[in-house]
Amino acid sequence: MKRLIAGLPFIAAVIFGGFFLWGLNPDRDPNEIPSVLISQPAPAFDLDPVPGLETPGLARSDLVGNERPVVVNVFASWCVPCRAEHAVLTRFVEREGMRLFGINYKDKPEDAVKWLNDLGNPYERIGSDLSGRTGIEWGLSGVPETFIVDGDGTVLFRYVGPVVGPDAVERFTQALKQAGALPNGAGS
């Protein structure tokens, strides 16, 4: 019995080590996390604007009735990958004509304002989700996450993590093209 008890820490270390190595697997794709929202209506929400920004708030009603699909990006000023992704999303808006809406997730308004003033504000609308409740409704696993939403409010695509690097940008571009979210075949 004493040998069994003495061996428990070793067994626990092997089990935890296995999970750790699995998490470091370069072939593991966090975007493989299934989303129950795909092909479903976007959740109901109505977020106030970020205080101190001139950009209007965001509600589910803003996602419905659009001529082409829109992109909803969940971001925060405290999120380091969001900073890296911001330049990519800004280029999509400026060069490709992508329509971008934002959900500012669990962020201090003054920090969000400073972040957007420093980096530029490509968002048509930004809702402030201070409590994180809307993020829960969207099924977030973290920030950043980006969704493509059709003109009837149906979620078409979810990208987990930053849209950074050639593979991520290519995958996101293909999703935008398939959804028809780029005007007149932009992104070709």
Rosetta silent file (secondary structure, phi, psi, omega in degrees, C-alpha in Angstrom):
SEQUENCE: MKRLIAGLPFIAAVIFGGFFLWGLNPDRDPNEIPSVLISQPAPAFDLDPVPGLETPGLARSDLVGNERPVVVNVFASWCVPCRAEHAVLTRFVEREGMRLFGINYKDKPEDAVKWLNDLGNPYERIGSDLSGRTGIEWGLSGVPETFIVDGDGTVLFRYVGPVVGPDAVERFTQALKQAGALPNGAGS
SCORE:     score description
SCORE:     0.000 S_00000001
   1 L     0.000  -39.085 -179.828    0.000    0.000    0.000 S_00000001
   2 H   -64.639  -35.473  178.253    2.870    2.368    0.841 S_00000001
   3 H   -65.001  -39.440  179.392    4.386    1.763   -2.625 S_00000001
   4 H   -63.378  -46.572  179.448    1.069    2.647   -4.255 S_00000001
   5 H   -64.786  -39.601  179.118    0.800    5.875   -2.291 S_00000001
   6 H   -66.633  -28.658 -178.792    4.449    6.701   -2.986 S_00000001
   7 H   -85.457  -12.654 -178.497    3.843    6.179   -6.730 S_00000001
   8 H   -58.787  -44.335  178.453    0.765    8.429   -6.948 S_00000001
   9 H   -60.289  -38.573  178.325    2.736   11.675   -7.473 S_00000001
  10 H   -63.526  -45.381  179.502    4.646   10.028  -10.336 S_00000001
  11 H   -62.022  -43.901  178.603    1.414    8.801  -11.963 S_00000001
  12 H   -62.435  -40.561  179.210   -0.177   12.240  -11.567 S_00000001
  13 H   -64.299  -39.880  178.429    2.907   13.899  -13.102 S_00000001
  14 H   -64.090  -43.902  179.838    2.774   11.560  -16.109 S_00000001
  15 H   -63.361  -49.302  179.435   -0.929   12.294  -16.654 S_00000001
  16 H   -64.173  -38.605  176.938   -0.484   16.074  -16.368 S_00000001
  17 H   -61.335  -39.281  177.417    2.624   15.895  -18.561 S_00000001
  18 H   -62.194  -45.021  177.216    0.618   14.088  -21.240 S_00000001
  19 H   -63.770  -39.275  178.649   -2.034   16.804  -21.239 S_00000001
  20 H   -61.564  -47.737  179.266    0.683   19.463  -21.360 S_00000001
  21 H   -63.690  -38.124  176.901    2.346   17.843  -24.374 S_00000001
  22 H   -60.750  -41.213 -179.911   -1.018   17.461  -26.104 S_00000001
  23 H   -66.664  -27.439  179.627   -1.624   21.189  -25.606 S_00000001
  24 H   -88.060   -3.502 -177.958    1.730   22.013  -27.200 S_00000001
  25 L   -57.376  119.417 -177.840    1.062   19.870  -30.261 S_00000001
  26 L   -68.370  -17.116  178.968    1.691   22.159  -33.269 S_00000001
  27 L   -85.992   -7.830 -179.752   -0.898   20.238  -35.303 S_00000001
  28 L   -78.458  126.950 -176.461   -3.639   20.998  -32.769 S_00000001
  29 L  -109.596  115.803  179.742   -5.891   23.761  -34.114 S_00000001
  30 H   -63.218  -19.135  178.143   -7.844   25.837  -31.577 S_00000001
  31 H   -74.132   -6.858  176.688  -10.291   26.674  -34.369 S_00000001
  32 H   -76.831   -5.702  176.953  -11.404   23.060  -34.250 S_00000001
  33 L   -63.379  119.448 -177.042  -13.381   23.974  -31.148 S_00000001
  34 L   -68.938  148.028  177.219  -16.961   23.408  -32.270 S_00000001
  35 L  -120.318  127.653  177.944  -19.407   26.290  -32.073 S_00000001
  36 L   -73.630   -9.997 -177.913  -23.106   25.715  -31.567 S_00000001
  37 L   -82.048  -20.187 -177.409  -23.729   29.104  -33.193 S_00000001
  38 L   -59.723  129.773 -177.347  -22.683   28.104  -36.714 S_00000001
  39 L    67.998   16.925  177.972  -25.803   28.138  -38.945 S_00000001
  40 L  -119.217  159.348  176.075  -27.799   29.526  -36.012 S_00000001
  41 E   -63.540  141.813  173.728  -29.131   33.032  -35.354 S_00000001
  42 L   -59.042  147.066 -179.033  -26.709   35.318  -33.557 S_00000001
  43 L   -64.167  155.174  176.396  -27.684   35.686  -29.900 S_00000001
  44 L   -73.266  131.571  176.787  -29.899   38.546  -28.800 S_00000001
  45 L  -160.432  158.249  177.354  -27.883   41.414  -27.310 S_00000001
  46 E  -150.030  101.258 -174.758  -27.957   45.188  -27.072 S_00000001
  47 E  -106.404  136.324  175.594  -24.706   46.836  -26.029 S_00000001
  48 L   -68.837  158.652  175.485  -24.148   50.495  -25.257 S_00000001
  49 E   -66.472  161.689  174.423  -21.324   52.326  -27.002 S_00000001
  50 L   -72.116  120.809  179.702  -17.919   52.530  -25.354 S_00000001
  51 L   -57.484  131.838  179.854  -18.009   55.756  -23.313 S_00000001
  52 L    98.534   -7.321  176.013  -15.666   58.321  -24.823 S_00000001
  53 L  -107.242  147.643  176.391  -15.910   56.997  -28.407 S_00000001
  54 L   -81.458   -9.093 -176.547  -18.011   58.542  -31.129 S_00000001
  55 L   -74.156  131.988  179.999  -18.706   55.041  -32.523 S_00000001
  56 L   -66.908  161.103  177.771  -22.294   53.842  -31.900 S_00000001
  57 L   -69.616 -173.823 -174.746  -23.061   50.765  -29.799 S_00000001
  58 E  -136.299  135.927  176.549  -23.968   47.359  -31.181 S_00000001
  59 E  -136.819  164.638  177.862  -27.107   45.224  -31.013 S_00000001
  60 H   -56.855  -36.457 -179.133  -28.321   42.101  -32.765 S_00000001
  61 H   -59.602  -25.306  177.774  -30.635   44.291  -34.850 S_00000001
  62 H   -72.555  -17.863 -178.484  -27.513   45.877  -36.419 S_00000001
  63 H   -88.802  -11.715 -175.186  -26.536   42.459  -37.802 S_00000001
  64 E  -103.512  142.087  175.185  -29.850   41.954  -39.613 S_00000001
  65 L    86.184   12.053  177.488  -30.854   43.488  -42.937 S_00000001
  66 L   -81.757  147.423 -178.404  -27.368   44.145  -44.257 S_00000001
  67 L   -61.491  -36.801  177.491  -26.749   43.877  -47.987 S_00000001
  68 L  -137.897  165.620 -179.400  -23.842   41.501  -47.396 S_00000001
  69 L   -58.361  152.531  178.026  -22.464   39.612  -44.380 S_00000001
  70 E  -117.071  163.384  178.857  -20.658   41.559  -41.676 S_00000001
  71 E  -109.685  132.159  175.873  -17.777   40.636  -39.412 S_00000001
  72 E  -113.322  117.384 -178.723  -18.100   40.793  -35.623 S_00000001
  73 E  -110.822  128.132  177.409  -14.751   40.917  -33.828 S_00000001
  74 E   -99.639  122.571 -172.716  -14.508   40.466  -30.059 S_00000001
  75 E  -143.389  169.271  174.462  -11.470   42.313  -28.709 S_00000001
  76 L  -153.812  150.801 -179.930   -9.985   44.022  -25.654 S_00000001
  77 L   -68.215  -27.263 -179.455   -7.163   46.487  -25.096 S_00000001
  78 L   -80.854   -4.411 -176.284   -5.559   44.129  -22.545 S_00000001
  79 L   -91.522  109.584 -178.671   -5.423   41.330  -25.152 S_00000001
  80 H   -62.103  -45.241  177.981   -1.942   41.167  -26.726 S_00000001
  81 H   -62.735  -27.203  177.713   -3.036   39.010  -29.718 S_00000001
  82 H   -63.405  -36.487  179.159   -5.844   41.527  -30.380 S_00000001
  83 H   -63.863  -44.004  179.390   -3.206   44.206  -30.966 S_00000001
  84 H   -64.919  -40.088 -178.118   -1.455   42.037  -33.561 S_00000001
  85 H   -71.217  -28.173 -173.465   -4.755   41.187  -35.248 S_00000001
  86 H   -55.421  -42.733 -179.177   -5.957   44.796  -35.335 S_00000001
  87 H   -64.720  -37.727  179.363   -3.706   45.776  -38.256 S_00000001
  88 H   -65.372  -47.299  179.850   -4.922   42.795  -40.303 S_00000001
  89 H   -64.027  -38.314  177.819   -8.597   43.613  -39.711 S_00000001
  90 H   -61.424  -42.010  177.756   -7.956   47.279  -40.487 S_00000001
  91 H   -62.841  -40.414  177.787   -6.408   46.280  -43.839 S_00000001
  92 H   -60.506  -40.525  179.353   -9.464   44.134  -44.642 S_00000001
  93 H   -67.344  -49.419 -173.952  -11.711   47.141  -43.969 S_00000001
  94 H   -72.583  -41.130 -173.685   -9.572   49.658  -45.890 S_00000001
  95 H   -94.576  -32.014 -173.206   -8.483   47.510  -48.855 S_00000001
  96 H  -107.212  -11.731  179.874  -11.250   44.946  -49.235 S_00000001
  97 L    78.546   19.024  178.086  -14.317   46.879  -48.059 S_00000001
  98 L   -66.032  139.009  176.062  -15.137   44.426  -45.273 S_00000001
  99 L   -91.267  124.772 -173.191  -17.757   45.714  -42.813 S_00000001
 100 E  -122.136  123.905  173.318  -16.448   45.356  -39.256 S_00000001
 101 E  -114.091  152.434 -177.267  -18.399   45.564  -36.010 S_00000001
 102 E  -128.529  150.595  169.087  -16.801   45.116  -32.596 S_00000001
 103 E  -119.960  114.021  179.364  -17.587   43.858  -29.136 S_00000001
 104 E   -85.725  109.942 -166.554  -15.209   45.352  -26.568 S_00000001
 105 E   -95.993  118.777  174.160  -14.951   42.535  -24.038 S_00000001
 106 L    46.895   49.558 -173.894  -14.478   43.152  -20.290 S_00000001
 107 L  -121.896  143.319  173.510  -12.439   46.260  -20.940 S_00000001
 108 L   -68.935  130.541 -177.648  -12.137   49.556  -19.118 S_00000001
 109 H   -54.177  -41.925 -178.364  -13.675   52.208  -21.409 S_00000001
 110 H   -65.292  -33.805  177.099  -10.725   54.589  -21.022 S_00000001
 111 H   -70.421  -39.469  178.833   -8.297   51.808  -22.004 S_00000001
 112 H   -64.559  -42.416  179.733  -10.390   50.891  -25.055 S_00000001
 113 H   -62.199  -47.040  179.812  -10.553   54.554  -26.152 S_00000001
 114 H   -61.498  -44.966 -178.869   -6.783   54.980  -25.806 S_00000001
 115 H   -59.081  -47.065 -179.988   -6.135   51.685  -27.649 S_00000001
 116 H   -70.667  -34.028  175.781   -8.391   52.662  -30.560 S_00000001
 117 H   -66.665  -37.657  179.897   -6.995   56.205  -30.681 S_00000001
 118 H   -71.664  -43.040 -172.728   -3.445   54.782  -30.840 S_00000001
 119 H   -96.973  -15.976 -174.069   -4.134   52.031  -33.396 S_00000001
 120 L    99.537  153.548 -177.366   -7.037   53.514  -35.350 S_00000001
 121 L  -118.676   99.247  179.901  -10.699   52.602  -35.271 S_00000001
 122 L   -87.279   -0.645 -173.108  -11.859   50.470  -38.218 S_00000001
 123 L   -83.628  135.581  173.489  -15.167   49.542  -36.540 S_00000001
 124 L   -74.774  -36.347  179.821  -18.525   50.854  -37.775 S_00000001
 125 E  -142.863  145.723  175.562  -20.076   50.000  -34.413 S_00000001
 126 E  -138.745  123.877  174.241  -18.638   48.884  -31.065 S_00000001
 127 E   -99.707  140.349 -179.977  -20.636   47.553  -28.157 S_00000001
 128 E   -93.224  113.941  179.313  -19.174   47.621  -24.659 S_00000001
 129 E  -107.021   69.071 -178.311  -19.495   44.229  -22.918 S_00000001
 130 L   -61.052  -39.480 -176.288  -18.156   45.181  -19.491 S_00000001
 131 L   -79.247  -21.607 -176.397  -19.861   42.286  -17.698 S_00000001
 132 L    85.043    0.735 -177.555  -18.873   39.666  -20.268 S_00000001
 133 H   -63.042  -42.662  179.042  -22.463   38.440  -20.520 S_00000001
 134 H   -64.931  -38.445  175.719  -22.678   38.958  -24.279 S_00000001
 135 H   -58.145  -39.743  177.227  -19.404   37.083  -24.700 S_00000001
 136 H   -63.913  -42.689  179.788  -20.949   34.145  -22.866 S_00000001
 137 H   -62.836  -32.802  178.263  -23.979   34.287  -25.169 S_00000001
 138 L   -81.448   -7.513  178.471  -21.646   34.177  -28.191 S_00000001
 139 L    76.114   32.739 -177.912  -19.855   31.161  -26.682 S_00000001
 140 L   -62.327  142.516  171.074  -16.453   32.806  -26.422 S_00000001
 141 L  -105.718   -5.919  179.555  -13.508   30.709  -25.363 S_00000001
 142 L   161.610 -175.827  175.858  -11.324   33.828  -25.136 S_00000001
 143 L  -119.846  149.725   -4.297  -10.344   36.902  -27.109 S_00000001
 144 L   -80.982  154.956  168.163   -9.908   37.584  -29.892 S_00000001
 145 E  -138.232  145.730 -174.497  -12.672   35.733  -31.670 S_00000001
 146 E  -133.676  134.889 -177.437  -14.173   36.764  -34.974 S_00000001
 147 E  -123.015  146.950  170.183  -17.508   35.834  -36.521 S_00000001
 148 E  -107.791  126.783 -175.443  -19.015   36.283  -39.972 S_00000001
 149 E  -121.802  127.020 -179.262  -22.753   36.979  -39.755 S_00000001
 150 L   -70.782  166.241 -177.805  -25.122   36.836  -42.733 S_00000001
 151 L   -62.622  -17.013  175.929  -27.651   39.583  -43.508 S_00000001
 152 E   -95.095    6.016  177.955  -30.415   37.599  -41.806 S_00000001
 153 L    89.299   11.033  179.798  -28.407   37.417  -38.558 S_00000001
 154 E   -87.739  133.319  177.345  -27.163   33.844  -39.023 S_00000001
 155 E   -76.312  121.409 -177.466  -23.643   33.057  -37.837 S_00000001
 156 E   -98.967  -30.314 -171.316  -21.746   31.600  -40.806 S_00000001
 157 E  -155.347  147.740  176.989  -18.194   31.302  -39.512 S_00000001
 158 E  -133.931  130.426  175.262  -16.165   31.545  -36.300 S_00000001
 159 E  -117.241  120.485  179.855  -12.441   32.125  -36.043 S_00000001
 160 E   -94.957  126.835  179.328  -10.853   31.473  -32.645 S_00000001
 161 L    97.277  179.268 -176.804   -7.673   33.401  -31.933 S_00000001
 162 L   -76.684  140.337  173.820   -5.936   36.188  -33.807 S_00000001
 163 L   -84.378   83.537 -176.304   -6.196   36.423  -37.589 S_00000001
 164 L  -139.989  140.121  179.144   -2.425   36.781  -37.941 S_00000001
 165 L    94.731  155.735 -173.936    0.047   35.057  -40.229 S_00000001
 166 H   -58.940  -42.605 -178.365   -0.332   33.828  -43.793 S_00000001
 167 H   -65.569  -43.997 -179.388   -2.312   30.655  -42.997 S_00000001
 168 H   -66.027  -43.132 -179.523   -4.790   32.440  -40.729 S_00000001
 169 H   -64.480  -40.859  179.005   -5.268   35.325  -43.159 S_00000001
 170 H   -64.276  -44.534  179.274   -5.799   32.894  -46.053 S_00000001
 171 H   -62.074  -43.312 -179.713   -8.336   30.854  -44.094 S_00000001
 172 H   -66.996  -41.421  178.302  -10.192   34.001  -43.041 S_00000001
 173 H   -60.381  -43.627  179.158  -10.102   35.418  -46.586 S_00000001
 174 H   -62.333  -40.881  178.331  -11.580   32.199  -47.954 S_00000001
 175 H   -64.447  -40.433  177.821  -14.360   32.321  -45.353 S_00000001
 176 H   -62.527  -44.206  179.803  -15.106   35.952  -46.271 S_00000001
 177 H   -63.543  -46.447 -179.301  -15.257   35.077  -49.975 S_00000001
 178 H   -61.557  -35.821 -179.567  -17.496   32.046  -49.395 S_00000001
 179 H   -78.819  -16.582 -175.710  -19.831   34.142  -47.270 S_00000001
 180 L    77.603   28.756 -176.130  -19.925   36.971  -49.821 S_00000001
 181 L   -86.258   -5.826  177.779  -18.685   39.446  -47.213 S_00000001
 182 L  -107.564  131.768 -176.724  -16.326   41.232  -49.608 S_00000001
 183 H   -69.342  141.420  171.454  -17.863   43.609  -52.171 S_00000001
 184 H    49.492   40.812  175.788  -17.507   42.896  -55.877 S_00000001
 185 H    70.623   20.502  177.795  -15.161   39.942  -55.476 S_00000001
 186 L   -59.104  160.150 -179.781  -12.582   41.877  -53.439 S_00000001
 187 L    87.450    5.125 -179.624   -9.851   39.827  -51.855 S_00000001
 188 L   -75.277    0.000    0.000   -9.041   38.091  -55.125 S_00000001
